Amino acid sequence: MNSPAIHLYRAAEYPRMPWRNGGGTTQEVACNPGGSTAAFDWRLSIADVAQDGGFSAFTGYQRIISVLEGQGIQLTVDGREQAPLAPPAPLAPREAYAFAGDAKVDCRLLDGAIRDFNLFYAPARYHARLHWVSAACAFHSDAHSVLVLNAGQELTVRINGAAHALPSRYDCLHREGQSGLAHYQLEAAGAVDACVIELQPRAC
C-alpha cells in the first residue's frame, strides 16, 4: 500500500492569474493532482476583490467562500441578497458561504477592497467538508485529501504525531492519497486561525 503524500505549499510561491471575467486576480493555492487552472476536480484559491461587480461562472462546480482580509462583502445570488460576509470577531471562527458555481453572483464591497478564500469542487465527483478553526484542536479524518490553510501566525499541523510547520500566513498543507483514519492536531503559540478541507471521491 502506498503511503499518503504530504505537500507543503508556500504563500510566497502561489501563481497569480486574472479572473475568468477579468474583474480581479486570483492566487491558486492547490488543486487536485493532475488538475490545472482550466480543468480540475477541486481547487483552492485566494482572490483579491477591489471593486463591486459580478463573479465568474463555474458551471458544474460548488463554491465555498470566506473573507480573509478587509471589512467584508455582500453577495446577491440569483437575484437574492444574502447576509453580509464579514471577518470574525476576535477568537471566533471565520464564516463560510456556499453557492452553486453557475449561479449569477454580484458582489458589493462593504468598506473597501477585500481578500477572500475559495474552495471549488465538482459535487458529481467529490464530497467536500470545509470548516474554520479558531483554537488548538485535534480531530480524526479518513478523507482521501485533507488540506489545512493557515490564515494566522505560525501553525503546526501534526499528523499521527509527525509535525509539519506552516510558518507564514496562507501557507497550506496537503495530504493526498490517505487510506484509513488519521489523527490531526492543530497547534500554535498564539491563536489558531485555520481552515480544514476534507475531500472524498464519490464512488463510481
Coordinates of N, CA and C in Angstrom, one line a residue:
M1 N 0.8 -1.2 0.0 CA 0.0 0.0 0.0 C 0.9 1.2 0.0
N2 N 0.6 2.2 -0.9 CA 1.4 3.4 -1.0 C 1.1 4.3 0.2
S3 N 2.1 5.0 0.7 CA 1.9 6.0 1.8 C 1.3 7.3 1.2
P4 N 0.5 8.0 2.0 CA 0.0 9.3 1.6 C 1.1 10.2 1.3
A5 N 0.9 11.1 0.3 CA 1.9 12.1 0.0 C 1.5 13.4 0.8
I6 N 2.5 14.1 1.3 CA 2.3 15.3 2.0 C 3.1 16.5 1.3
H7 N 2.3 17.5 0.9 CA 2.9 18.6 0.2 C 2.7 19.9 1.1
L8 N 3.7 20.7 1.2 CA 3.6 22.0 1.9 C 3.7 23.1 0.8
Y9 N 2.7 23.9 0.7 CA 2.6 25.0 -0.3 C 2.9 26.3 0.4
R10 N 3.8 27.1 -0.1 CA 4.2 28.4 0.5 C 3.5 29.5 -0.2
A11 N 2.9 30.4 0.6 CA 2.1 31.5 0.1 C 3.0 32.4 -0.9
A12 N 4.2 32.5 -0.6 CA 5.1 33.4 -1.5 C 5.2 32.9 -2.9
E13 N 4.9 31.6 -3.1 CA 5.1 31.0 -4.4 C 3.8 30.8 -5.2
Y14 N 2.7 31.2 -4.6 CA 1.4 31.0 -5.3 C 1.4 31.8 -6.6
P15 N 1.0 31.2 -7.8 CA 0.9 31.9 -9.0 C -0.3 32.8 -9.0
R16 N -0.2 34.0 -9.6 CA -1.3 34.9 -9.7 C -1.8 34.9 -11.1
M17 N -3.1 35.0 -11.3 CA -3.8 35.0 -12.6 C -5.0 35.8 -12.6
P18 N -5.5 36.3 -13.8 CA -6.7 37.1 -13.8 C -7.9 36.2 -13.7
W19 N -9.0 36.8 -13.2 CA -10.3 36.1 -13.2 C -10.7 35.7 -14.6
R20 N -11.6 34.8 -14.7 CA -12.2 34.4 -16.0 C -12.9 35.6 -16.6
N21 N -13.5 36.4 -15.8 CA -14.3 37.6 -16.4 C -13.4 38.9 -16.4
G22 N -12.2 38.8 -15.9 CA -11.3 39.9 -16.0 C -11.5 40.9 -14.8
G23 N -12.4 40.6 -13.9 CA -12.7 41.6 -12.8 C -11.8 41.6 -11.6
G24 N -10.8 40.8 -11.6 CA -9.9 40.8 -10.4 C -8.8 39.8 -10.7
T25 N -8.0 39.4 -9.6 CA -6.9 38.5 -9.7 C -7.1 37.4 -8.7
T26 N -6.5 36.3 -9.0 CA -6.6 35.1 -8.1 C -5.2 34.5 -7.9
Q27 N -4.9 34.0 -6.7 CA -3.7 33.2 -6.5 C -4.2 31.8 -6.2
E28 N -3.6 30.8 -7.0 CA -4.0 29.4 -6.8 C -3.2 28.8 -5.7
V29 N -3.9 28.2 -4.8 CA -3.2 27.6 -3.6 C -2.9 26.1 -4.0
A30 N -3.9 25.4 -4.4 CA -3.7 24.0 -4.7 C -4.9 23.5 -5.6
C31 N -4.7 22.4 -6.3 CA -5.8 21.8 -7.0 C -5.5 20.3 -7.0
N32 N -6.5 19.5 -7.4 CA -6.3 18.0 -7.4 C -5.1 17.6 -8.2
P33 N -4.4 16.5 -7.8 CA -3.3 16.0 -8.6 C -3.7 15.8 -10.1
G34 N -2.9 16.3 -11.0 CA -3.2 16.2 -12.4 C -4.2 17.2 -12.9
G35 N -4.7 18.1 -12.0 CA -5.6 19.1 -12.5 C -4.8 20.4 -12.9
S36 N -5.5 21.3 -13.4 CA -5.0 22.6 -13.8 C -6.0 23.7 -13.6
T37 N -5.6 25.0 -13.7 CA -6.5 26.1 -13.6 C -7.7 25.9 -14.5
A38 N -7.5 25.4 -15.6 CA -8.6 25.3 -16.6 C -9.5 24.1 -16.4
A39 N -8.9 23.0 -15.9 CA -9.7 21.8 -15.7 C -9.3 21.1 -14.4
F40 N -10.2 21.0 -13.4 CA -9.9 20.5 -12.1 C -11.1 19.8 -11.5
D41 N -10.9 18.9 -10.6 CA -12.0 18.3 -9.8 C -12.2 19.1 -8.5
W42 N -11.1 19.7 -8.0 CA -11.2 20.6 -6.8 C -10.1 21.6 -6.9
R43 N -10.3 22.7 -6.3 CA -9.2 23.8 -6.3 C -9.4 24.7 -5.2
L44 N -8.3 25.2 -4.6 CA -8.3 26.2 -3.5 C -7.6 27.5 -4.1
S45 N -8.2 28.6 -3.8 CA -7.6 29.9 -4.3 C -7.9 31.0 -3.4
I46 N -7.1 32.1 -3.5 CA -7.2 33.3 -2.8 C -7.4 34.4 -3.8
A47 N -8.5 35.2 -3.7 CA -8.8 36.2 -4.6 C -8.8 37.6 -4.0
D48 N -8.3 38.6 -4.8 CA -8.3 40.0 -4.4 C -9.5 40.7 -5.1
V49 N -10.4 41.2 -4.4 CA -11.6 41.9 -4.9 C -11.5 43.4 -4.6
A50 N -11.3 44.2 -5.6 CA -11.0 45.6 -5.4 C -12.2 46.5 -5.8
Q51 N -13.3 45.9 -6.4 CA -14.4 46.7 -6.8 C -15.7 45.9 -6.8
D52 N -16.8 46.5 -6.7 CA -18.1 45.8 -6.9 C -18.2 45.2 -8.3
G53 N -19.0 44.1 -8.4 CA -19.1 43.5 -9.7 C -19.6 42.1 -9.6
G54 N -19.6 41.4 -10.8 CA -20.0 40.1 -10.9 C -18.9 39.1 -10.7
F55 N -19.2 37.9 -10.2 CA -18.3 36.8 -10.1 C -18.3 36.0 -11.4
S56 N -17.2 35.3 -11.7 CA -17.1 34.4 -12.8 C -18.0 33.2 -12.6
A57 N -18.5 32.6 -13.7 CA -19.3 31.4 -13.6 C -18.4 30.2 -13.6
F58 N -18.7 29.2 -12.8 CA -18.0 27.9 -12.8 C -19.1 26.8 -12.8
T59 N -19.6 26.6 -14.0 CA -20.7 25.6 -14.2 C -20.2 24.2 -13.9
G60 N -21.0 23.5 -13.1 CA -20.6 22.1 -12.7 C -19.9 22.0 -11.4
Y61 N -19.6 23.2 -10.8 CA -18.9 23.2 -9.5 C -19.7 23.8 -8.4
Q62 N -19.4 23.4 -7.2 CA -19.9 24.0 -6.0 C -18.8 24.9 -5.5
R63 N -19.2 26.1 -4.9 CA -18.2 27.0 -4.4 C -18.4 27.4 -3.0
I64 N -17.4 27.5 -2.2 CA -17.5 27.9 -0.8 C -16.5 29.1 -0.6
I65 N -17.0 30.2 0.0 CA -16.1 31.4 0.1 C -16.1 31.9 1.5
S66 N -14.9 32.5 1.9 CA -14.8 33.1 3.2 C -13.9 34.4 3.0
V67 N -14.2 35.4 3.8 CA -13.4 36.6 3.8 C -12.2 36.4 4.7
L68 N -11.0 36.8 4.1 CA -9.7 36.7 4.8 C -9.3 38.1 5.3
E69 N -9.4 39.1 4.5 CA -9.0 40.4 4.9 C -10.0 41.5 4.4
G70 N -10.1 42.6 5.0 CA -11.0 43.7 4.6 C -12.3 43.6 5.5
Q71 N -13.2 44.5 5.2 CA -14.4 44.7 6.0 C -15.5 43.8 5.6
G72 N -15.4 43.1 4.5 CA -16.4 42.2 4.1 C -17.2 42.5 2.8
I73 N -18.1 41.6 2.4 CA -18.8 41.7 1.2 C -20.3 41.3 1.4
Q74 N -21.1 41.8 0.5 CA -22.5 41.3 0.4 C -22.7 40.7 -0.9
L75 N -23.2 39.5 -1.0 CA -23.4 38.8 -2.3 C -24.9 38.8 -2.6
T76 N -25.2 39.0 -3.9 CA -26.5 38.8 -4.4 C -26.5 37.6 -5.3
V77 N -27.1 36.5 -4.9 CA -27.0 35.2 -5.7 C -28.4 34.9 -6.3
D78 N -28.3 34.8 -7.7 CA -29.5 34.6 -8.5 C -30.7 35.5 -8.0
G79 N -30.3 36.8 -7.8 CA -31.3 37.8 -7.5 C -31.7 38.0 -6.1
R80 N -31.1 37.1 -5.2 CA -31.4 37.2 -3.8 C -30.2 37.7 -3.0
E81 N -30.5 38.8 -2.3 CA -29.4 39.4 -1.5 C -29.2 38.5 -0.2
Q82 N -27.9 38.2 0.0 CA -27.5 37.4 1.2 C -27.0 38.2 2.3
A83 N -27.0 37.6 3.5 CA -26.4 38.3 4.7 C -25.0 38.7 4.4
P84 N -24.5 39.8 4.9 CA -23.1 40.2 4.7 C -22.1 39.1 5.2
L85 N -21.1 39.0 4.5 CA -20.0 38.0 4.9 C -18.8 38.9 5.3
A86 N -18.5 38.8 6.6 CA -17.5 39.7 7.2 C -16.5 38.9 8.0
P87 N -15.3 39.6 8.3 CA -14.3 38.9 9.2 C -14.9 38.6 10.5
P88 N -14.4 37.6 11.2 CA -14.9 37.2 12.5 C -14.6 38.1 13.7
A89 N -15.3 38.0 14.8 CA -14.9 38.6 16.0 C -13.7 38.0 16.5
P90 N -12.9 38.6 17.4 CA -11.7 38.0 17.9 C -12.0 36.6 18.5
L91 N -11.1 35.7 18.2 CA -11.1 34.3 18.7 C -12.4 33.5 18.2
A92 N -13.1 34.0 17.3 CA -14.2 33.3 16.7 C -13.8 32.8 15.4
P93 N -14.4 31.6 15.0 CA -14.0 31.1 13.6 C -14.6 31.9 12.5
R94 N -14.0 31.9 11.4 CA -14.5 32.6 10.2 C -15.8 32.0 9.7
E95 N -16.6 32.8 9.0 CA -17.8 32.3 8.3 C -17.4 31.8 6.9
A96 N -18.3 30.9 6.4 CA -18.1 30.4 5.1 C -19.5 30.4 4.4
Y97 N -19.6 30.7 3.1 CA -20.9 30.7 2.4 C -20.7 29.9 1.2
A98 N -21.7 29.0 0.9 CA -21.6 28.0 -0.2 C -22.7 28.4 -1.2
F99 N -22.4 28.3 -2.5 CA -23.3 28.5 -3.6 C -22.9 27.8 -4.8
A100 N -23.8 27.6 -5.7 CA -23.5 26.9 -7.0 C -22.6 27.7 -7.9
G101 N -21.7 27.1 -8.5 CA -20.7 27.8 -9.4 C -21.4 28.5 -10.6
D102 N -22.5 27.9 -11.0 CA -23.2 28.5 -12.2 C -24.2 29.6 -11.8
A103 N -24.3 29.9 -10.5 CA -25.3 30.9 -10.1 C -24.8 32.3 -10.6
K104 N -25.7 33.2 -10.8 CA -25.4 34.6 -11.1 C -25.1 35.3 -9.8
V105 N -23.9 35.7 -9.6 CA -23.4 36.3 -8.3 C -22.9 37.7 -8.6
D106 N -23.4 38.7 -7.8 CA -22.9 40.0 -7.8 C -22.4 40.3 -6.4
C107 N -21.3 41.0 -6.4 CA -20.6 41.3 -5.1 C -20.6 42.8 -4.8
R108 N -21.0 43.2 -3.6 CA -20.8 44.6 -3.2 C -19.9 44.7 -2.0
L109 N -18.8 45.4 -2.1 CA -17.9 45.6 -1.0 C -18.5 46.5 0.1
L110 N -18.3 46.0 1.3 CA -18.9 46.8 2.5 C -18.1 48.0 2.8
D111 N -16.8 48.0 2.7 CA -16.0 49.2 3.0 C -14.6 49.0 2.5
G112 N -14.4 49.0 1.2 CA -13.1 48.9 0.6 C -12.8 47.4 0.1
A113 N -11.6 47.3 -0.4 CA -11.2 46.0 -1.0 C -11.1 44.9 0.0
I114 N -11.3 43.7 -0.5 CA -11.2 42.5 0.4 C -10.3 41.5 -0.3
R115 N -9.9 40.5 0.5 CA -9.3 39.3 0.1 C -10.1 38.1 0.6
D116 N -10.4 37.2 -0.3 CA -11.2 36.0 0.1 C -10.6 34.7 -0.3
F117 N -11.1 33.6 0.4 CA -10.6 32.3 0.2 C -11.7 31.5 -0.4
N118 N -11.4 30.6 -1.4 CA -12.4 29.9 -2.1 C -12.0 28.4 -2.3
L119 N -13.0 27.6 -2.0 CA -13.0 26.2 -2.4 C -13.9 25.9 -3.6
F120 N -13.4 25.4 -4.7 CA -14.3 25.0 -5.8 C -14.2 23.4 -5.9
Y121 N -15.3 22.8 -6.0 CA -15.2 21.3 -6.2 C -16.4 20.9 -7.1
A122 N -16.2 19.7 -7.8 CA -17.2 19.1 -8.6 C -18.0 18.2 -7.8
P123 N -19.3 18.5 -7.4 CA -20.0 17.6 -6.5 C -20.4 16.3 -7.1
A124 N -20.3 16.2 -8.4 CA -20.6 14.9 -9.1 C -19.5 14.0 -8.9
R125 N -18.3 14.5 -8.5 CA -17.1 13.6 -8.4 C -16.5 13.6 -6.9
Y126 N -16.9 14.6 -6.1 CA -16.3 14.7 -4.8 C -17.4 15.1 -3.7
H127 N -17.2 14.5 -2.6 CA -17.8 15.0 -1.3 C -16.8 16.0 -0.7
A128 N -17.3 17.1 -0.1 CA -16.4 18.0 0.5 C -16.9 18.5 1.8
R129 N -16.0 18.8 2.7 CA -16.3 19.4 4.0 C -15.3 20.5 4.3
L130 N -15.8 21.7 4.7 CA -14.9 22.8 5.0 C -15.3 23.4 6.3
H131 N -14.3 23.6 7.2 CA -14.7 24.3 8.5 C -13.5 25.1 8.9
W132 N -13.8 26.2 9.6 CA -12.7 27.1 10.1 C -12.5 26.8 11.6
V133 N -11.2 26.9 12.0 CA -10.8 26.6 13.4 C -10.2 27.8 14.0
S134 N -10.6 28.1 15.2 CA -10.1 29.3 15.9 C -9.4 29.0 17.2
A135 N -9.1 27.7 17.5 CA -8.4 27.3 18.7 C -7.7 26.0 18.4
A136 N -6.6 25.7 19.2 CA -5.9 24.4 19.0 C -6.9 23.3 19.1
C137 N -6.8 22.3 18.3 CA -7.8 21.2 18.3 C -7.1 19.9 17.8
A138 N -7.9 18.9 17.9 CA -7.5 17.6 17.4 C -8.7 16.9 16.8
F139 N -8.5 16.2 15.7 CA -9.6 15.5 15.0 C -9.1 14.3 14.2
H140 N -10.0 13.4 13.9 CA -9.7 12.3 13.0 C -10.3 12.5 11.7
S141 N -9.7 12.0 10.6 CA -10.3 12.0 9.3 C -9.8 10.9 8.5
D142 N -10.7 10.3 7.7 CA -10.4 9.3 6.7 C -10.5 9.8 5.3
A143 N -10.6 11.1 5.1 CA -10.8 11.7 3.8 C -9.6 11.4 2.9
H144 N -9.8 11.1 1.6 CA -8.7 10.9 0.7 C -7.7 12.1 0.6
S145 N -8.3 13.3 0.6 CA -7.5 14.5 0.5 C -7.8 15.4 1.7
V146 N -6.8 15.8 2.5 CA -7.0 16.8 3.6 C -6.1 17.9 3.4
L147 N -6.6 19.1 3.5 CA -5.8 20.3 3.3 C -6.1 21.2 4.5
V148 N -5.0 21.9 5.0 CA -5.1 22.9 6.1 C -4.5 24.2 5.6
L149 N -5.3 25.3 5.6 CA -4.8 26.6 5.2 C -4.5 27.4 6.5
N150 N -3.3 27.9 6.6 CA -3.0 28.7 7.8 C -3.3 30.2 7.5
A151 N -4.3 30.8 8.2 CA -4.7 32.2 7.9 C -4.2 33.1 9.0
G152 N -3.4 32.5 10.0 CA -2.9 33.3 11.1 C -1.4 33.3 11.2
Q153 N -0.9 33.3 12.4 CA 0.5 33.2 12.6 C 1.0 31.8 12.4
E154 N 2.3 31.5 12.8 CA 2.9 30.2 12.5 C 2.0 29.1 13.1
L155 N 1.7 28.1 12.3 CA 0.9 26.9 12.7 C 1.6 25.6 12.6
T156 N 1.4 24.7 13.5 CA 2.0 23.4 13.4 C 0.8 22.4 13.2
V157 N 0.9 21.6 12.2 CA 0.0 20.5 12.0 C 0.6 19.2 12.2
R158 N 0.1 18.4 13.2 CA 0.6 17.1 13.5 C -0.3 16.1 12.9
I159 N 0.3 15.1 12.1 CA -0.4 14.0 11.5 C 0.1 12.7 12.0
N160 N -0.7 12.0 12.8 CA -0.3 10.8 13.5 C 1.0 11.1 14.3
G161 N 1.1 12.3 14.9 CA 2.3 12.6 15.7 C 3.4 13.3 15.0
A162 N 3.5 13.2 13.7 CA 4.6 13.9 12.9 C 4.2 15.4 12.7
A163 N 5.2 16.3 13.0 CA 4.9 17.7 12.9 C 5.3 18.3 11.6
H164 N 4.4 19.2 11.1 CA 4.6 19.9 9.8 C 4.3 21.3 10.1
A165 N 5.3 22.2 9.8 CA 5.2 23.6 10.1 C 4.7 24.4 8.9
L166 N 3.7 25.3 9.2 CA 3.2 26.3 8.2 C 3.6 27.7 8.8
P167 N 4.8 28.2 8.5 CA 5.3 29.3 9.2 C 4.7 30.7 8.8
S168 N 4.1 30.7 7.6 CA 3.6 32.0 7.1 C 2.1 32.0 6.8
R169 N 1.6 33.2 6.9 CA 0.1 33.3 6.6 C -0.2 32.9 5.2
Y170 N -1.2 32.0 5.1 CA -1.7 31.5 3.8 C -0.8 30.3 3.3
D171 N 0.2 29.9 4.1 CA 0.8 28.6 3.7 C -0.3 27.5 3.9
C172 N -0.1 26.4 3.2 CA -1.1 25.3 3.1 C -0.4 23.9 3.2
L173 N -1.0 23.0 3.9 CA -0.6 21.6 4.0 C -1.6 20.8 3.2
H174 N -1.1 19.9 2.4 CA -2.0 19.0 1.6 C -1.5 17.5 1.8
R175 N -2.4 16.7 2.4 CA -2.2 15.3 2.5 C -3.1 14.6 1.5
E176 N -2.5 13.8 0.6 CA -3.2 13.2 -0.5 C -3.0 11.7 -0.6
G177 N -4.0 11.0 -0.9 CA -3.9 9.5 -1.0 C -4.1 8.8 0.3
Q178 N -4.8 9.4 1.2 CA -5.0 8.7 2.5 C -5.9 7.5 2.4
S179 N -5.5 6.5 3.1 CA -6.4 5.3 3.3 C -6.5 4.9 4.7
G180 N -7.7 5.0 5.3 CA -7.9 4.7 6.7 C -7.9 6.0 7.5
L181 N -8.1 5.9 8.8 CA -8.2 7.0 9.7 C -6.9 7.6 10.1
A182 N -6.7 8.9 10.1 CA -5.5 9.6 10.6 C -5.9 10.6 11.6
H183 N -4.9 10.8 12.5 CA -5.2 11.8 13.6 C -4.4 13.1 13.3
Y184 N -5.1 14.2 13.4 CA -4.6 15.5 13.1 C -4.7 16.4 14.4
Q185 N -3.6 17.2 14.6 CA -3.6 18.2 15.7 C -3.2 19.5 15.1
L186 N -3.9 20.6 15.4 CA -3.5 21.9 15.0 C -3.1 22.7 16.2
E187 N -1.8 23.2 16.2 CA -1.2 23.9 17.4 C -0.6 25.2 16.9
A188 N -0.6 26.2 17.8 CA 0.1 27.5 17.5 C 0.5 28.1 18.9
A189 N 1.5 28.9 18.9 CA 2.0 29.6 20.1 C 0.9 30.6 20.5
G190 N 0.2 31.2 19.6 CA -0.9 32.1 19.9 C -2.2 31.6 19.4
A191 N -3.1 32.4 18.9 CA -4.4 32.0 18.4 C -4.3 31.2 17.1
V192 N -5.1 30.2 17.0 CA -5.2 29.5 15.7 C -6.2 30.1 14.8
D193 N -5.9 30.2 13.5 CA -6.8 30.7 12.5 C -6.5 29.9 11.3
A194 N -7.3 28.8 11.1 CA -7.0 27.9 10.0 C -8.3 27.3 9.4
C195 N -8.2 26.9 8.2 CA -9.3 26.2 7.5 C -8.9 24.8 7.2
V196 N -9.8 23.9 7.5 CA -9.6 22.4 7.3 C -10.6 22.0 6.1
I197 N -10.0 21.4 5.1 CA -10.8 21.0 4.0 C -10.6 19.5 3.8
E198 N -11.7 18.7 3.8 CA -11.7 17.3 3.6 C -12.4 16.9 2.3
L199 N -11.8 16.2 1.4 CA -12.3 15.8 0.1 C -12.3 14.3 -0.1
Q200 N -13.4 13.8 -0.5 CA -13.5 12.3 -0.7 C -14.1 12.0 -2.0
P201 N -13.4 11.3 -2.9 CA -14.0 10.9 -4.2 C -15.3 10.2 -4.0
R202 N -16.3 10.4 -4.9 CA -17.5 9.7 -4.9 C -17.3 8.3 -5.6
A203 N -18.0 7.3 -5.1 CA -17.9 6.0 -5.7 C -18.5 6.1 -7.2
C204 N -17.8 5.4 -8.1 CA -18.3 5.4 -9.5 C -19.6 4.6 -9.6

